[in-house]
PDB file of C-alpha atoms in Angstrom:
ATOM      1  CA  UNK E  20      26.083 -83.218  28.387  1.00  0.00           C
ATOM      2  CA  UNK E  21      23.968 -85.965  26.864  1.00  0.00           C
ATOM      3  CA  UNK E  22      21.559 -88.734  27.783  1.00  0.00           C
ATOM      4  CA  UNK E  23      24.093 -91.335  28.901  1.00  0.00           C
ATOM      5  CA  UNK E  24      25.775 -89.084  31.473  1.00  0.00           C
ATOM      6  CA  UNK E  25      22.442 -87.881  32.818  1.00  0.00           C
ATOM      7  CA  UNK E  26      21.492 -91.500  33.489  1.00  0.00           C
ATOM      8  CA  UNK E  27      24.665 -93.033  34.902  1.00  0.00           C
ATOM      9  CA  UNK E  28      26.289 -90.106  36.729  1.00  0.00           C
ATOM     10  CA  UNK E  29      23.658 -89.816  39.517  1.00  0.00           C
ATOM     11  CA  UNK E  30      23.857 -93.585  40.020  1.00  0.00           C
ATOM     12  CA  UNK E  31      27.608 -93.736  40.571  1.00  0.00           C
ATOM     13  CA  UNK E  32      27.993 -90.440  42.456  1.00  0.00           C
ATOM     14  CA  UNK E  33      27.084 -91.985  45.858  1.00  0.00           C
ATOM     15  CA  UNK E  34      29.576 -94.851  45.514  1.00  0.00           C
ATOM     16  CA  UNK E  35      32.731 -93.186  44.142  1.00  0.00           C
ATOM     17  CA  UNK E  36      35.244 -91.121  46.079  1.00  0.00           C
ATOM     18  CA  UNK E  37      35.132 -88.378  43.465  1.00  0.00           C
ATOM     19  CA  UNK E  38      33.152 -87.852  40.278  1.00  0.00           C
ATOM     20  CA  UNK E  39      34.571 -85.448  37.704  1.00  0.00           C
ATOM     21  CA  UNK E  40      31.979 -84.595  35.083  1.00  0.00           C
ATOM     22  CA  UNK E  41      33.445 -82.994  31.953  1.00  0.00           C
ATOM     23  CA  UNK E  42      30.776 -80.918  30.235  1.00  0.00           C
ATOM     24  CA  UNK E  43      31.237 -79.538  26.736  1.00  0.00           C
ATOM     25  CA  UNK E  44      27.849 -77.811  26.509  1.00  0.00           C
ATOM     26  CA  UNK E  45      25.110 -77.339  29.076  1.00  0.00           C
ATOM     27  CA  UNK E  46      21.793 -78.879  28.109  1.00  0.00           C
ATOM     28  CA  UNK E  47      18.283 -78.733  29.463  1.00  0.00           C
ATOM     29  CA  UNK E  48      17.573 -81.506  31.964  1.00  0.00           C
ATOM     30  CA  UNK E  49      13.924 -81.287  32.901  1.00  0.00           C
ATOM     31  CA  UNK E  50      11.838 -83.226  35.444  1.00  0.00           C
ATOM     32  CA  UNK E  51      11.189 -86.834  34.512  1.00  0.00           C
ATOM     33  CA  UNK E  52       8.332 -87.294  36.984  1.00  0.00           C
ATOM     34  CA  UNK E  53       8.857 -91.032  37.015  1.00  0.00           C
ATOM     35  CA  UNK E  54       8.285 -91.689  40.694  1.00  0.00           C
ATOM     36  CA  UNK E  55       7.219 -95.232  41.681  1.00  0.00           C
ATOM     37  CA  UNK E  56       3.533 -95.829  42.290  1.00  0.00           C
ATOM     38  CA  UNK E  57       2.540 -96.307  45.915  1.00  0.00           C
ATOM     39  CA  UNK E  58       0.868 -99.494  47.126  1.00  0.00           C
ATOM     40  CA  UNK E  59      -2.409 -97.588  47.427  1.00  0.00           C
ATOM     41  CA  UNK E  60      -2.155 -96.356  43.836  1.00  0.00           C
ATOM     42  CA  UNK E  61      -1.408 -99.840  42.531  1.00  0.00           C
ATOM     43  CA  UNK E  62      -4.334-101.261  44.458  1.00  0.00           C
ATOM     44  CA  UNK E  63      -6.595 -98.541  43.029  1.00  0.00           C
ATOM     45  CA  UNK E  64      -5.459 -99.422  39.504  1.00  0.00           C
ATOM     46  CA  UNK E  65      -6.231-103.090  40.183  1.00  0.00           C
ATOM     47  CA  UNK E  66      -9.741-102.237  41.298  1.00  0.00           C
ATOM     48  CA  UNK E  67     -10.297 -99.619  38.576  1.00  0.00           C
ATOM     49  CA  UNK E  68      -8.597-100.753  35.343  1.00  0.00           C
ATOM     50  CA  UNK E  69     -10.224 -97.872  33.498  1.00  0.00           C
ATOM     51  CA  UNK E  70      -8.024 -95.540  35.566  1.00  0.00           C
ATOM     52  CA  UNK E  71      -4.930 -97.136  34.030  1.00  0.00           C
ATOM     53  CA  UNK E  72      -6.196 -96.383  30.536  1.00  0.00           C
ATOM     54  CA  UNK E  73      -7.099 -92.838  31.549  1.00  0.00           C
ATOM     55  CA  UNK E  74      -3.633 -92.266  33.010  1.00  0.00           C
ATOM     56  CA  UNK E  75      -2.040 -93.616  29.845  1.00  0.00           C
ATOM     57  CA  UNK E  76      -4.160 -91.305  27.681  1.00  0.00           C
ATOM     58  CA  UNK E  77      -3.134 -88.290  29.758  1.00  0.00           C
ATOM     59  CA  UNK E  78       0.551 -89.164  29.378  1.00  0.00           C
ATOM     60  CA  UNK E  79       0.066 -89.713  25.645  1.00  0.00           C
ATOM     61  CA  UNK E  80      -1.577 -86.300  25.208  1.00  0.00           C
ATOM     62  CA  UNK E  81       1.354 -84.586  26.920  1.00  0.00           C
ATOM     63  CA  UNK E  82       3.939 -86.280  24.715  1.00  0.00           C
ATOM     64  CA  UNK E  83       1.851 -85.858  21.582  1.00  0.00           C
ATOM     65  CA  UNK E  84       1.930 -82.089  22.147  1.00  0.00           C
ATOM     66  CA  UNK E  85       5.472 -81.759  23.474  1.00  0.00           C
ATOM     67  CA  UNK E  86       7.295 -83.773  20.858  1.00  0.00           C
ATOM     68  CA  UNK E  87       6.315 -81.526  17.930  1.00  0.00           C
ATOM     69  CA  UNK E  88       8.366 -78.721  19.570  1.00  0.00           C
ATOM     70  CA  UNK E  89       6.065 -76.195  17.941  1.00  0.00           C
ATOM     71  CA  UNK E  90       4.090 -74.947  20.954  1.00  0.00           C
ATOM     72  CA  UNK E  91       6.122 -72.037  22.329  1.00  0.00           C
ATOM     73  CA  UNK E  92       4.029 -71.805  25.489  1.00  0.00           C
ATOM     74  CA  UNK E  93       4.695 -75.461  26.305  1.00  0.00           C
ATOM     75  CA  UNK E  94       8.405 -75.016  25.588  1.00  0.00           C
ATOM     76  CA  UNK E  95       8.549 -71.951  27.849  1.00  0.00           C
ATOM     77  CA  UNK E  96       6.924 -73.902  30.691  1.00  0.00           C
ATOM     78  CA  UNK E  97       9.462 -76.704  30.255  1.00  0.00           C
ATOM     79  CA  UNK E  98      12.373 -74.270  30.361  1.00  0.00           C
ATOM     80  CA  UNK E  99      10.926 -72.710  33.514  1.00  0.00           C
ATOM     81  CA  UNK E 100      10.781 -76.153  35.123  1.00  0.00           C
ATOM     82  CA  UNK E 101      14.385 -76.761  34.077  1.00  0.00           C
ATOM     83  CA  UNK E 102      15.555 -73.446  35.530  1.00  0.00           C
ATOM     84  CA  UNK E 103      13.764 -74.227  38.780  1.00  0.00           C
ATOM     85  CA  UNK E 104      15.757 -77.449  39.056  1.00  0.00           C
ATOM     86  CA  UNK E 105      19.010 -75.684  38.171  1.00  0.00           C
ATOM     87  CA  UNK E 106      18.334 -73.128  40.907  1.00  0.00           C
ATOM     88  CA  UNK E 107      18.269 -75.977  43.433  1.00  0.00           C
ATOM     89  CA  UNK E 108      22.047 -76.292  42.964  1.00  0.00           C
ATOM     90  CA  UNK E 109      23.739 -74.499  45.862  1.00  0.00           C
ATOM     91  CA  UNK E 110      26.917 -73.234  44.187  1.00  0.00           C
ATOM     92  CA  UNK E 111      26.171 -70.155  42.011  1.00  0.00           C
ATOM     93  CA  UNK E 112      29.146 -70.820  39.711  1.00  0.00           C
ATOM     94  CA  UNK E 113      28.001 -74.388  39.111  1.00  0.00           C
ATOM     95  CA  UNK E 114      24.490 -73.084  38.455  1.00  0.00           C
ATOM     96  CA  UNK E 115      25.893 -70.711  35.840  1.00  0.00           C
ATOM     97  CA  UNK E 116      27.799 -73.501  34.109  1.00  0.00           C
ATOM     98  CA  UNK E 117      24.730 -75.747  34.101  1.00  0.00           C
ATOM     99  CA  UNK E 118      22.449 -73.110  32.547  1.00  0.00           C
ATOM    100  CA  UNK E 119      21.944 -73.649  28.786  1.00  0.00           C
ATOM    101  CA  UNK E 120      22.236 -70.769  26.317  1.00  0.00           C
ATOM    102  CA  UNK E 121      19.918 -72.313  23.734  1.00  0.00           C
ATOM    103  CA  UNK E 122      16.181 -73.095  23.631  1.00  0.00           C
ATOM    104  CA  UNK E 123      14.789 -76.383  24.867  1.00  0.00           C
ATOM    105  CA  UNK E 124      14.544 -78.841  21.984  1.00  0.00           C
ATOM    106  CA  UNK E 125      17.517 -77.494  20.056  1.00  0.00           C
ATOM    107  CA  UNK E 126      19.495 -80.444  21.389  1.00  0.00           C
ATOM    108  CA  UNK E 127      18.166 -83.825  22.427  1.00  0.00           C
ATOM    109  CA  UNK E 128      15.790 -83.312  25.379  1.00  0.00           C
ATOM    110  CA  UNK E 129      16.996 -84.825  28.636  1.00  0.00           C
ATOM    111  CA  UNK E 130      14.811 -85.959  31.535  1.00  0.00           C
ATOM    112  CA  UNK E 131      15.977 -86.694  35.070  1.00  0.00           C
ATOM    113  CA  UNK E 132      14.968 -85.953  38.641  1.00  0.00           C
ATOM    114  CA  UNK E 133      18.424 -86.881  39.964  1.00  0.00           C
ATOM    115  CA  UNK E 134      20.901 -85.020  37.773  1.00  0.00           C
ATOM    116  CA  UNK E 135      20.897 -81.488  39.212  1.00  0.00           C
ATOM    117  CA  UNK E 136      20.678 -82.575  42.897  1.00  0.00           C
ATOM    118  CA  UNK E 137      23.857 -84.584  42.279  1.00  0.00           C
ATOM    119  CA  UNK E 138      25.855 -81.344  42.081  1.00  0.00           C
ATOM    120  CA  UNK E 139      25.111 -80.591  45.740  1.00  0.00           C
ATOM    121  CA  UNK E 140      27.250 -83.569  46.710  1.00  0.00           C
ATOM    122  CA  UNK E 141      30.725 -82.685  47.935  1.00  0.00           C
ATOM    123  CA  UNK E 142      32.382 -85.346  45.784  1.00  0.00           C
ATOM    124  CA  UNK E 143      30.975 -84.173  42.423  1.00  0.00           C
ATOM    125  CA  UNK E 144      32.942 -81.644  40.380  1.00  0.00           C
ATOM    126  CA  UNK E 145      31.716 -80.031  37.161  1.00  0.00           C
ATOM    127  CA  UNK E 146      34.541 -79.244  34.727  1.00  0.00           C
ATOM    128  CA  UNK E 147      33.828 -77.163  31.628  1.00  0.00           C
ATOM    129  CA  UNK E 148      37.352 -76.629  30.288  1.00  0.00           C
ATOM    130  CA  UNK E 149      37.909 -78.493  27.031  1.00  0.00           C
ATOM    131  CA  UNK E 150      39.764 -81.794  27.197  1.00  0.00           C
ATOM    132  CA  UNK E 151      43.167 -81.525  25.508  1.00  0.00           C
ATOM    133  CA  UNK E 152      44.368 -85.086  25.938  1.00  0.00           C
ATOM    134  CA  UNK E 153      44.260 -88.197  28.090  1.00  0.00           C
ATOM    135  CA  UNK E 154      47.517 -88.841  29.932  1.00  0.00           C
ATOM    136  CA  UNK E 155      48.862 -91.995  31.569  1.00  0.00           C
ATOM    137  CA  UNK E 156      47.301 -91.023  34.866  1.00  0.00           C
ATOM    138  CA  UNK E 157      44.366 -88.797  34.055  1.00  0.00           C
ATOM    139  CA  UNK E 158      42.768 -86.092  31.937  1.00  0.00           C
ATOM    140  CA  UNK E 159      44.506 -82.881  30.834  1.00  0.00           C
ATOM    141  CA  UNK E 160      42.335 -79.881  29.993  1.00  0.00           C
ATOM    142  CA  UNK E 161      43.236 -76.911  27.813  1.00  0.00           C
ATOM    143  CA  UNK E 162      44.065 -74.793  30.864  1.00  0.00           C
ATOM    144  CA  UNK E 163      46.996 -77.138  31.512  1.00  0.00           C
ATOM    145  CA  UNK E 164      45.499 -78.832  34.571  1.00  0.00           C
ATOM    146  CA  UNK E 165      45.923 -82.600  34.838  1.00  0.00           C
ATOM    147  CA  UNK E 166      43.424 -84.420  37.031  1.00  0.00           C
ATOM    148  CA  UNK E 167      44.198 -87.981  38.044  1.00  0.00           C
ATOM    149  CA  UNK E 168      41.469 -90.568  37.571  1.00  0.00           C
ATOM    150  CA  UNK E 169      41.053 -94.312  38.045  1.00  0.00           C
ATOM    151  CA  UNK E 170      38.336 -94.845  35.445  1.00  0.00           C
ATOM    152  CA  UNK E 171      37.061 -92.900  32.439  1.00  0.00           C
ATOM    153  CA  UNK E 172      33.479 -93.422  31.285  1.00  0.00           C
ATOM    154  CA  UNK E 173      32.789 -92.121  27.795  1.00  0.00           C
ATOM    155  CA  UNK E 174      29.447 -90.431  27.283  1.00  0.00           C
ATOM    156  CA  UNK E 175      30.187 -89.022  23.854  1.00  0.00           C
ATOM    157  CA  UNK E 176      27.018 -90.017  22.053  1.00  0.00           C
ATOM    158  CA  UNK E 177      26.634 -91.787  18.743  1.00  0.00           C
ATOM    159  CA  UNK E 178      25.934 -91.029  15.098  1.00  0.00           C
ATOM    160  CA  UNK E 179      22.172 -90.604  15.031  1.00  0.00           C
ATOM    161  CA  UNK E 180      22.146 -89.544  11.381  1.00  0.00           C
ATOM    162  CA  UNK E 181      23.711 -92.781  10.098  1.00  0.00           C
ATOM    163  CA  UNK E 182      21.180 -95.419   9.119  1.00  0.00           C
ATOM    164  CA  UNK E 183      21.805 -99.069   8.164  1.00  0.00           C
ATOM    165  CA  UNK E 184      25.563 -98.553   8.420  1.00  0.00           C
ATOM    166  CA  UNK E 185      26.094-102.066   9.764  1.00  0.00           C
ATOM    167  CA  UNK E 186      24.532-103.565   6.635  1.00  0.00           C
ATOM    168  CA  UNK E 187      25.616-103.419   3.004  1.00  0.00           C
ATOM    169  CA  UNK E 188      22.173-102.993   1.462  1.00  0.00           C
ATOM    170  CA  UNK E 189      22.171-103.254  -2.331  1.00  0.00           C
ATOM    171  CA  UNK E 190      19.215-102.263  -4.501  1.00  0.00           C
ATOM    172  CA  UNK E 191      18.496-102.100  -8.205  1.00  0.00           C
ATOM    173  CA  UNK E 192      21.414-101.995 -10.648  1.00  0.00           C
ATOM    174  CA  UNK E 193      23.877-102.588  -7.822  1.00  0.00           C
ATOM    175  CA  UNK E 194      23.055 -99.306  -6.068  1.00  0.00           C
ATOM    176  CA  UNK E 195      24.318 -99.292  -2.477  1.00  0.00           C
ATOM    177  CA  UNK E 196      22.107 -97.531   0.020  1.00  0.00           C
ATOM    178  CA  UNK E 197      25.078 -95.600   1.425  1.00  0.00           C
ATOM    179  CA  UNK E 198      25.503 -94.084  -2.060  1.00  0.00           C
ATOM    180  CA  UNK E 199      21.795 -93.379  -2.446  1.00  0.00           C
ATOM    181  CA  UNK E 200      21.958 -91.580   0.900  1.00  0.00           C
ATOM    182  CA  UNK E 201      25.265 -89.772   0.390  1.00  0.00           C
ATOM    183  CA  UNK E 202      23.523 -86.423   0.996  1.00  0.00           C
ATOM    184  CA  UNK E 203      21.593 -87.737   3.979  1.00  0.00           C
ATOM    185  CA  UNK E 204      19.170 -90.589   4.582  1.00  0.00           C
ATOM    186  CA  UNK E 205      15.633 -90.131   3.356  1.00  0.00           C
ATOM    187  CA  UNK E 206      12.661 -92.415   2.953  1.00  0.00           C
ATOM    188  CA  UNK E 207       8.928 -92.445   2.449  1.00  0.00           C
ATOM    189  CA  UNK E 208       7.314 -92.442   5.897  1.00  0.00           C
ATOM    190  CA  UNK E 209      10.742 -93.464   7.164  1.00  0.00           C
ATOM    191  CA  UNK E 210      10.273 -96.998   5.833  1.00  0.00           C
ATOM    192  CA  UNK E 211      10.676 -97.179   2.038  1.00  0.00           C
ATOM    193  CA  UNK E 212      13.314 -95.666  -0.234  1.00  0.00           C
ATOM    194  CA  UNK E 213      13.192 -95.703  -4.037  1.00  0.00           C
ATOM    195  CA  UNK E 214      15.398 -98.216  -5.804  1.00  0.00           C
ATOM    196  CA  UNK E 215      15.310-100.735  -2.981  1.00  0.00           C
ATOM    197  CA  UNK E 216      12.244-102.918  -3.613  1.00  0.00           C
ATOM    198  CA  UNK E 217      10.850-104.937  -0.714  1.00  0.00           C
ATOM    199  CA  UNK E 218      13.012-103.008   1.763  1.00  0.00           C
ATOM    200  CA  UNK E 219      11.060-101.908   4.831  1.00  0.00           C
ATOM    201  CA  UNK E 220      12.825-100.180   7.714  1.00  0.00           C
ATOM    202  CA  UNK E 221      11.791 -99.592  11.310  1.00  0.00           C
ATOM    203  CA  UNK E 222      12.955 -96.409  13.067  1.00  0.00           C
ATOM    204  CA  UNK E 223      14.235 -95.117   9.749  1.00  0.00           C
ATOM    205  CA  UNK E 224      14.869 -91.518   8.650  1.00  0.00           C
ATOM    206  CA  UNK E 225      12.666 -88.832  10.230  1.00  0.00           C
ATOM    207  CA  UNK E 226      10.681 -91.138  12.512  1.00  0.00           C
ATOM    208  CA  UNK E 227      12.040 -89.950  15.861  1.00  0.00           C
ATOM    209  CA  UNK E 228       9.124 -88.484  17.784  1.00  0.00           C
ATOM    210  CA  UNK E 229       7.562 -88.739  21.229  1.00  0.00           C
ATOM    211  CA  UNK E 230       7.200 -92.336  22.360  1.00  0.00           C
ATOM    212  CA  UNK E 231       9.272 -94.412  19.962  1.00  0.00           C
ATOM    213  CA  UNK E 232       7.373 -97.555  20.988  1.00  0.00           C
ATOM    214  CA  UNK E 233       4.161 -96.011  19.672  1.00  0.00           C
ATOM    215  CA  UNK E 234       5.915 -94.921  16.469  1.00  0.00           C
ATOM    216  CA  UNK E 235       7.312 -98.427  16.003  1.00  0.00           C
ATOM    217  CA  UNK E 236       3.871 -99.949  16.512  1.00  0.00           C
ATOM    218  CA  UNK E 237       2.509 -97.823  13.669  1.00  0.00           C
ATOM    219  CA  UNK E 238       5.438 -98.802  11.454  1.00  0.00           C
ATOM    220  CA  UNK E 239       5.011-102.520  12.165  1.00  0.00           C
ATOM    221  CA  UNK E 240       1.286-102.279  11.356  1.00  0.00           C
ATOM    222  CA  UNK E 241       2.164-100.492   8.099  1.00  0.00           C
ATOM    223  CA  UNK E 242       4.730-103.107   7.071  1.00  0.00           C
ATOM    224  CA  UNK E 243       2.343-105.944   7.892  1.00  0.00           C
ATOM    225  CA  UNK E 244      -0.303-104.398   5.633  1.00  0.00           C
ATOM    226  CA  UNK E 245       2.194-104.197   2.765  1.00  0.00           C
ATOM    227  CA  UNK E 246       3.254-107.828   3.269  1.00  0.00           C
ATOM    228  CA  UNK E 247      -0.397-108.883   3.330  1.00  0.00           C
ATOM    229  CA  UNK E 248      -0.929-106.987   0.088  1.00  0.00           C
ATOM    230  CA  UNK E 249       2.037-108.736  -1.529  1.00  0.00           C
ATOM    231  CA  UNK E 250       0.601-112.112  -0.557  1.00  0.00           C
ATOM    232  CA  UNK E 251      -2.938-111.251  -1.638  1.00  0.00           C
ATOM    233  CA  UNK E 252      -1.932-109.764  -5.009  1.00  0.00           C
ATOM    234  CA  UNK E 253       0.868-112.270  -5.623  1.00  0.00           C
ATOM    235  CA  UNK E 254       3.495-109.523  -5.948  1.00  0.00           C
ATOM    236  CA  UNK E 255       7.144-110.271  -6.628  1.00  0.00           C
ATOM    237  CA  UNK E 256       8.206-106.858  -5.432  1.00  0.00           C
ATOM    238  CA  UNK E 257       7.011-103.371  -4.572  1.00  0.00           C
ATOM    239  CA  UNK E 258       9.062-100.179  -4.749  1.00  0.00           C
ATOM    240  CA  UNK E 259       8.021 -96.696  -3.655  1.00  0.00           C
ATOM    241  CA  UNK E 260       7.693 -94.401  -6.682  1.00  0.00           C
ATOM    242  CA  UNK E 261      10.449 -91.816  -6.986  1.00  0.00           C
ATOM    243  CA  UNK E 262       8.004 -88.917  -7.440  1.00  0.00           C
ATOM    244  CA  UNK E 263       6.067 -89.958  -4.331  1.00  0.00           C
ATOM    245  CA  UNK E 264       9.200 -90.156  -2.200  1.00  0.00           C
ATOM    246  CA  UNK E 265      10.531 -86.846  -3.546  1.00  0.00           C
ATOM    247  CA  UNK E 266       7.242 -85.047  -2.888  1.00  0.00           C
ATOM    248  CA  UNK E 267       6.947 -86.525   0.600  1.00  0.00           C
ATOM    249  CA  UNK E 268      10.468 -85.483   1.598  1.00  0.00           C
ATOM    250  CA  UNK E 269      10.177 -82.007   0.100  1.00  0.00           C
ATOM    251  CA  UNK E 270       7.111 -81.308   2.226  1.00  0.00           C
ATOM    252  CA  UNK E 271       8.751 -82.972   5.219  1.00  0.00           C
ATOM    253  CA  UNK E 272      11.801 -80.701   5.061  1.00  0.00           C
ATOM    254  CA  UNK E 273       9.583 -77.634   4.576  1.00  0.00           C
ATOM    255  CA  UNK E 274       7.656 -78.553   7.720  1.00  0.00           C
ATOM    256  CA  UNK E 275      10.888 -79.188   9.624  1.00  0.00           C
ATOM    257  CA  UNK E 276      12.092 -75.705   8.664  1.00  0.00           C
ATOM    258  CA  UNK E 277       9.082 -74.249  10.495  1.00  0.00           C
ATOM    259  CA  UNK E 278      10.206 -75.694  13.855  1.00  0.00           C
ATOM    260  CA  UNK E 279      12.210 -72.787  15.277  1.00  0.00           C
ATOM    261  CA  UNK E 280      14.143 -74.694  17.937  1.00  0.00           C
ATOM    262  CA  UNK E 281      15.590 -77.054  15.309  1.00  0.00           C
ATOM    263  CA  UNK E 282      16.960 -74.075  13.398  1.00  0.00           C
ATOM    264  CA  UNK E 283      18.654 -72.504  16.435  1.00  0.00           C
ATOM    265  CA  UNK E 284      22.448 -72.510  16.727  1.00  0.00           C
ATOM    266  CA  UNK E 285      23.447 -74.975  19.429  1.00  0.00           C
ATOM    267  CA  UNK E 286      25.702 -77.511  17.747  1.00  0.00           C
ATOM    268  CA  UNK E 287      22.810 -79.812  16.855  1.00  0.00           C
ATOM    269  CA  UNK E 288      24.092 -80.178  13.303  1.00  0.00           C
ATOM    270  CA  UNK E 289      25.998 -83.226  14.508  1.00  0.00           C
ATOM    271  CA  UNK E 290      22.962 -84.780  16.139  1.00  0.00           C
ATOM    272  CA  UNK E 291      19.965 -84.016  13.939  1.00  0.00           C
ATOM    273  CA  UNK E 292      21.539 -83.248  10.572  1.00  0.00           C
ATOM    274  CA  UNK E 293      23.501 -85.059   7.885  1.00  0.00           C
ATOM    275  CA  UNK E 294      26.691 -83.355   6.588  1.00  0.00           C
ATOM    276  CA  UNK E 295      24.611 -81.895   3.740  1.00  0.00           C
ATOM    277  CA  UNK E 296      22.551 -79.968   6.298  1.00  0.00           C
ATOM    278  CA  UNK E 297      19.395 -82.004   5.822  1.00  0.00           C
ATOM    279  CA  UNK E 298      17.658 -82.834   9.093  1.00  0.00           C
ATOM    280  CA  UNK E 299      17.219 -86.605   8.900  1.00  0.00           C
ATOM    281  CA  UNK E 300      16.143 -87.686  12.378  1.00  0.00           C
ATOM    282  CA  UNK E 301      13.002 -85.842  13.485  1.00  0.00           C
ATOM    283  CA  UNK E 302       9.314 -86.171  12.630  1.00  0.00           C
ATOM    284  CA  UNK E 303       7.913 -82.604  12.788  1.00  0.00           C
ATOM    285  CA  UNK E 304       4.288 -83.555  13.429  1.00  0.00           C
ATOM    286  CA  UNK E 305       2.365 -85.310  16.162  1.00  0.00           C
ATOM    287  CA  UNK E 306       2.280 -89.043  16.748  1.00  0.00           C
ATOM    288  CA  UNK E 307      -1.395 -88.894  15.769  1.00  0.00           C
ATOM    289  CA  UNK E 308      -0.419 -87.476  12.381  1.00  0.00           C
ATOM    290  CA  UNK E 309       2.107 -90.261  11.828  1.00  0.00           C
ATOM    291  CA  UNK E 310      -0.576 -92.815  12.645  1.00  0.00           C
ATOM    292  CA  UNK E 311      -2.937 -91.215  10.128  1.00  0.00           C
ATOM    293  CA  UNK E 312      -0.341 -91.067   7.365  1.00  0.00           C
ATOM    294  CA  UNK E 313       0.762 -94.665   7.855  1.00  0.00           C
ATOM    295  CA  UNK E 314      -2.839 -95.911   8.029  1.00  0.00           C
ATOM    296  CA  UNK E 315      -4.159 -94.490   4.761  1.00  0.00           C
ATOM    297  CA  UNK E 316      -4.527 -96.517   1.568  1.00  0.00           C
ATOM    298  CA  UNK E 317      -1.372 -95.858  -0.467  1.00  0.00           C
ATOM    299  CA  UNK E 318      -1.481 -98.670  -3.002  1.00  0.00           C
ATOM    300  CA  UNK E 319      -0.900 -96.267  -5.916  1.00  0.00           C
ATOM    301  CA  UNK E 320       2.295 -94.930  -4.322  1.00  0.00           C
ATOM    302  CA  UNK E 321       4.225 -98.067  -5.299  1.00  0.00           C
ATOM    303  CA  UNK E 322       5.517 -99.590  -8.490  1.00  0.00           C
ATOM    304  CA  UNK E 323       4.835-103.320  -8.335  1.00  0.00           C
ATOM    305  CA  UNK E 324       5.381-106.489 -10.339  1.00  0.00           C
ATOM    306  CA  UNK E 325       3.095-109.490 -10.230  1.00  0.00           C
ATOM    307  CA  UNK E 326       4.654-112.943 -10.122  1.00  0.00           C
ATOM    308  CA  UNK E 327       4.181-114.509 -13.547  1.00  0.00           C
TER     309      UNK E 327
END
């Protein structure tokens, strides 16, 4: 089960006659803790704006630690919270089917306060037999059972390892970026790739971590500094040096290899990894570390040409 189903299934369960949820693999769905603020809390925030900043900092610290997936104690606590929610499901067989057999973080983490309680509704059925085909009137599973349905909602995910596929980006000497990345996308700080001068990407390879809005803010600030440099120094183009990008990505992959949950067997090769096996989606360090690396002076990391 993936993020889309976790979000829409609890919303439609109360309004449909029957909800059949077809699950290929159980995943961890842990508490989201996203309850609305009360009127009293909102009034307190209005009177004490410093409390808003303090609350934000506390949330940031949690995500800054969690998203590295390197703290085994934190991961164990999260799994315990997930199991507690699973145990709230009344039917023991459904509980068994909902219990993951892989560590938290091996697949994309899921957060919801509504998903597991949904299975205590009488009109929700969890089906774990593989889907064989879709018939004229319903869904046929490998056990030969055909279940009639009115509507099918696909929650089959997307290709997270494919970057810039909607664009035909061409660099030096006619090199297409899809060819440069045939063994998996890679970039310097997720934003620059050698052979493609003046190309800056947001949410590029290996920049998925914690709060993506924060990560994007750091990337935008980085790109703006490079554009300012181009204007100040009258540069025609700038291109990340090949040795710099190679060194950066070698260390990056070595650090990724140290994150145990990303090496576990759980079918994540389709989500995190390119066909070559290279993990191309995740940033293995904290958001603070990304901010530091994107903030430093890296003028010597680029080949440049001044406008004549």
